[in-house]
PDB file of C-alpha atoms in Angstrom:
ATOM      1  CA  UNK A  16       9.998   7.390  22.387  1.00 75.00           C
ATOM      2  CA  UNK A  17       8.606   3.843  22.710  1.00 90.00           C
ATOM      3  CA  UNK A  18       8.368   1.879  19.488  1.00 94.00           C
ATOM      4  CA  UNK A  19       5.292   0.007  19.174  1.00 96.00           C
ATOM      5  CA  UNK A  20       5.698  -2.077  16.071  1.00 96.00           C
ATOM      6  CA  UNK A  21       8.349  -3.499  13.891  1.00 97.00           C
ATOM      7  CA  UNK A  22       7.239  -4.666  10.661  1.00 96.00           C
ATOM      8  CA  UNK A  23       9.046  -4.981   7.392  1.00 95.00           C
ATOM      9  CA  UNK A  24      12.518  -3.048   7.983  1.00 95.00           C
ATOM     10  CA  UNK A  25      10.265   0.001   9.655  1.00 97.00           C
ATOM     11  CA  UNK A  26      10.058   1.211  13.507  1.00 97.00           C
ATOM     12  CA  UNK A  27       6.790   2.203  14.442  1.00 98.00           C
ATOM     13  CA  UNK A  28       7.131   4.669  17.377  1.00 97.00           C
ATOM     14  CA  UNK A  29       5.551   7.749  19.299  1.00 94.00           C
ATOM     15  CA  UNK A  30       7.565  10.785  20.681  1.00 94.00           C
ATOM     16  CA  UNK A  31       6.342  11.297  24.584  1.00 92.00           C
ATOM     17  CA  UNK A  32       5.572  15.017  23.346  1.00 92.00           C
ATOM     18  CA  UNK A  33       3.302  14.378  20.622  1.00 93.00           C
ATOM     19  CA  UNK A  34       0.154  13.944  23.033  1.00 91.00           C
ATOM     20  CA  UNK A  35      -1.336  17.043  22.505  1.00 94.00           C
ATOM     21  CA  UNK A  36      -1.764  16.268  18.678  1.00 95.00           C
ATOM     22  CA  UNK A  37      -3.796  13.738  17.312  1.00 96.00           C
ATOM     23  CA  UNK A  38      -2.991  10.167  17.681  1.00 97.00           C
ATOM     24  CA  UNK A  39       0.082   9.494  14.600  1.00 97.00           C
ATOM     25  CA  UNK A  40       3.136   7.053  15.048  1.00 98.00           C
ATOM     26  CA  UNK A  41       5.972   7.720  13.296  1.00 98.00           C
ATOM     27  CA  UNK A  42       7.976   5.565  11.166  1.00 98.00           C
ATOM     28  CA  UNK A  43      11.846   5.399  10.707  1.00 96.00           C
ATOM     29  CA  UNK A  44      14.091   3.151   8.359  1.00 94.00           C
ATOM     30  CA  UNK A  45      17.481   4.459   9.066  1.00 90.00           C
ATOM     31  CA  UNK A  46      17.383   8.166   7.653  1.00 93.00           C
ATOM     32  CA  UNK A  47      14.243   8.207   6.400  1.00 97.00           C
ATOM     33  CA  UNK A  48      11.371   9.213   8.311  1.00 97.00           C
ATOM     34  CA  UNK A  49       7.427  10.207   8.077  1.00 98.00           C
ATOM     35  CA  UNK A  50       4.417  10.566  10.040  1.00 98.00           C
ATOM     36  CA  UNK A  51       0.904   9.252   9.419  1.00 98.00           C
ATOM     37  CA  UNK A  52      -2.392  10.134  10.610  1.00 98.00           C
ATOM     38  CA  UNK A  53      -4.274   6.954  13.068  1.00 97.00           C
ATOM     39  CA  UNK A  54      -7.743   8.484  13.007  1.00 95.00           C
ATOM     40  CA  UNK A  55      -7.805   8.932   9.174  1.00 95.00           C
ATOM     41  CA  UNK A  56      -4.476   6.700   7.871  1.00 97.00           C
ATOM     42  CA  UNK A  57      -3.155   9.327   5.921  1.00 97.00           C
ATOM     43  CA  UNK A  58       0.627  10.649   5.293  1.00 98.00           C
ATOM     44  CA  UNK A  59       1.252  14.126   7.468  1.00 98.00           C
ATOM     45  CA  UNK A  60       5.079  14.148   6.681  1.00 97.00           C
ATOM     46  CA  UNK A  61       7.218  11.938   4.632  1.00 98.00           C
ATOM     47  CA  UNK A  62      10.692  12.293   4.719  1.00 96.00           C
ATOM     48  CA  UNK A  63      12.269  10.557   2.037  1.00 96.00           C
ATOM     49  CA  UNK A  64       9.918   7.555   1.183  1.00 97.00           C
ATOM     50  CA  UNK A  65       9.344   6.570  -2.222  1.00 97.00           C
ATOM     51  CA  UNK A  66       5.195   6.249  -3.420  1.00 96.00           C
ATOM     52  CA  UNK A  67       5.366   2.733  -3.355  1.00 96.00           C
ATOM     53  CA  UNK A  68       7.485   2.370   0.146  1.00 96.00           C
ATOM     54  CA  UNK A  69       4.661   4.695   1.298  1.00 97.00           C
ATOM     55  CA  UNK A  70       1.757   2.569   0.174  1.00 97.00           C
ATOM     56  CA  UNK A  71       3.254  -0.159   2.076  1.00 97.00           C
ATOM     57  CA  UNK A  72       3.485   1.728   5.270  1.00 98.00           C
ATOM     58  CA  UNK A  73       0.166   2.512   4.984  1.00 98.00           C
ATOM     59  CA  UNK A  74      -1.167  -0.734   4.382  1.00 98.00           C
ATOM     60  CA  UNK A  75       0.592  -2.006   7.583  1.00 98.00           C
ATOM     61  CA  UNK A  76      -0.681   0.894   9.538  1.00 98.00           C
ATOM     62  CA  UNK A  77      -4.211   0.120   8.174  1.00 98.00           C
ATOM     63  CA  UNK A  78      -3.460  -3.273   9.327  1.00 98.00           C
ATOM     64  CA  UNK A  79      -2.543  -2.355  13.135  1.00 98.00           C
ATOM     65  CA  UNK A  80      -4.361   0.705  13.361  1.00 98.00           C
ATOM     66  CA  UNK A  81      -6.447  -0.362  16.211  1.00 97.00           C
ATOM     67  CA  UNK A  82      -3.292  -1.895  18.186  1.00 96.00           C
ATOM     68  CA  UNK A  83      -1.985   1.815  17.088  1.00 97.00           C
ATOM     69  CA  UNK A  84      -4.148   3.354  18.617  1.00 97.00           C
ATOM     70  CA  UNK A  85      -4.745   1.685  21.617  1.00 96.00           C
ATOM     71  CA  UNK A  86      -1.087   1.956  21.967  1.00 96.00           C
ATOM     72  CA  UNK A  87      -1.480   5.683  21.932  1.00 96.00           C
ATOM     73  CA  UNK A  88      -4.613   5.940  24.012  1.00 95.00           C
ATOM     74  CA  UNK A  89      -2.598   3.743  26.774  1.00 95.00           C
ATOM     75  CA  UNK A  90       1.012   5.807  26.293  1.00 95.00           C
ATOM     76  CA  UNK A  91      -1.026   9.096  26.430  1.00 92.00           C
ATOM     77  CA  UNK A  92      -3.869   8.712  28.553  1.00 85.00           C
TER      78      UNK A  92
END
């Protein structure tokens, strides 16, 4: 489960069997938890989040999508 990003309080970070679905990263901040879309940033799961602490994990994964991604494509591949 490497984490590829740490950015305001969150961990950014893939589970190794998540490959077969399309590229996400996960975010955790203690017991809270969701999962967002890389291809289209978008929220699959959110697990606790409020609206605004949501915005703001999209915005940063908006912001590093490409590292995302390549982060996937290299973790996966």
């Amino acid at each position: 489960m490497p984490t590829v990003l740490r950015e305001a309080g969150y961990r950014f970070h893939f589970f190794s069997g998540d490959g077969h679905e399309p590229p996400h990263v996960h975010i955790d901040d203690g017991d809270r938890k969701a999962k967002i879309w890389l291809q289209e940033v978008r929220v699959a799961k959110n697990g606790g989040f409020s609206d605004v602490e949501l915005g703001r994990i999209i915005a940063i994964v908006s912001e590093n999508r490409s590292r995302l991604l390549e982060a996937w494509n290299e973790f996966f591949a």
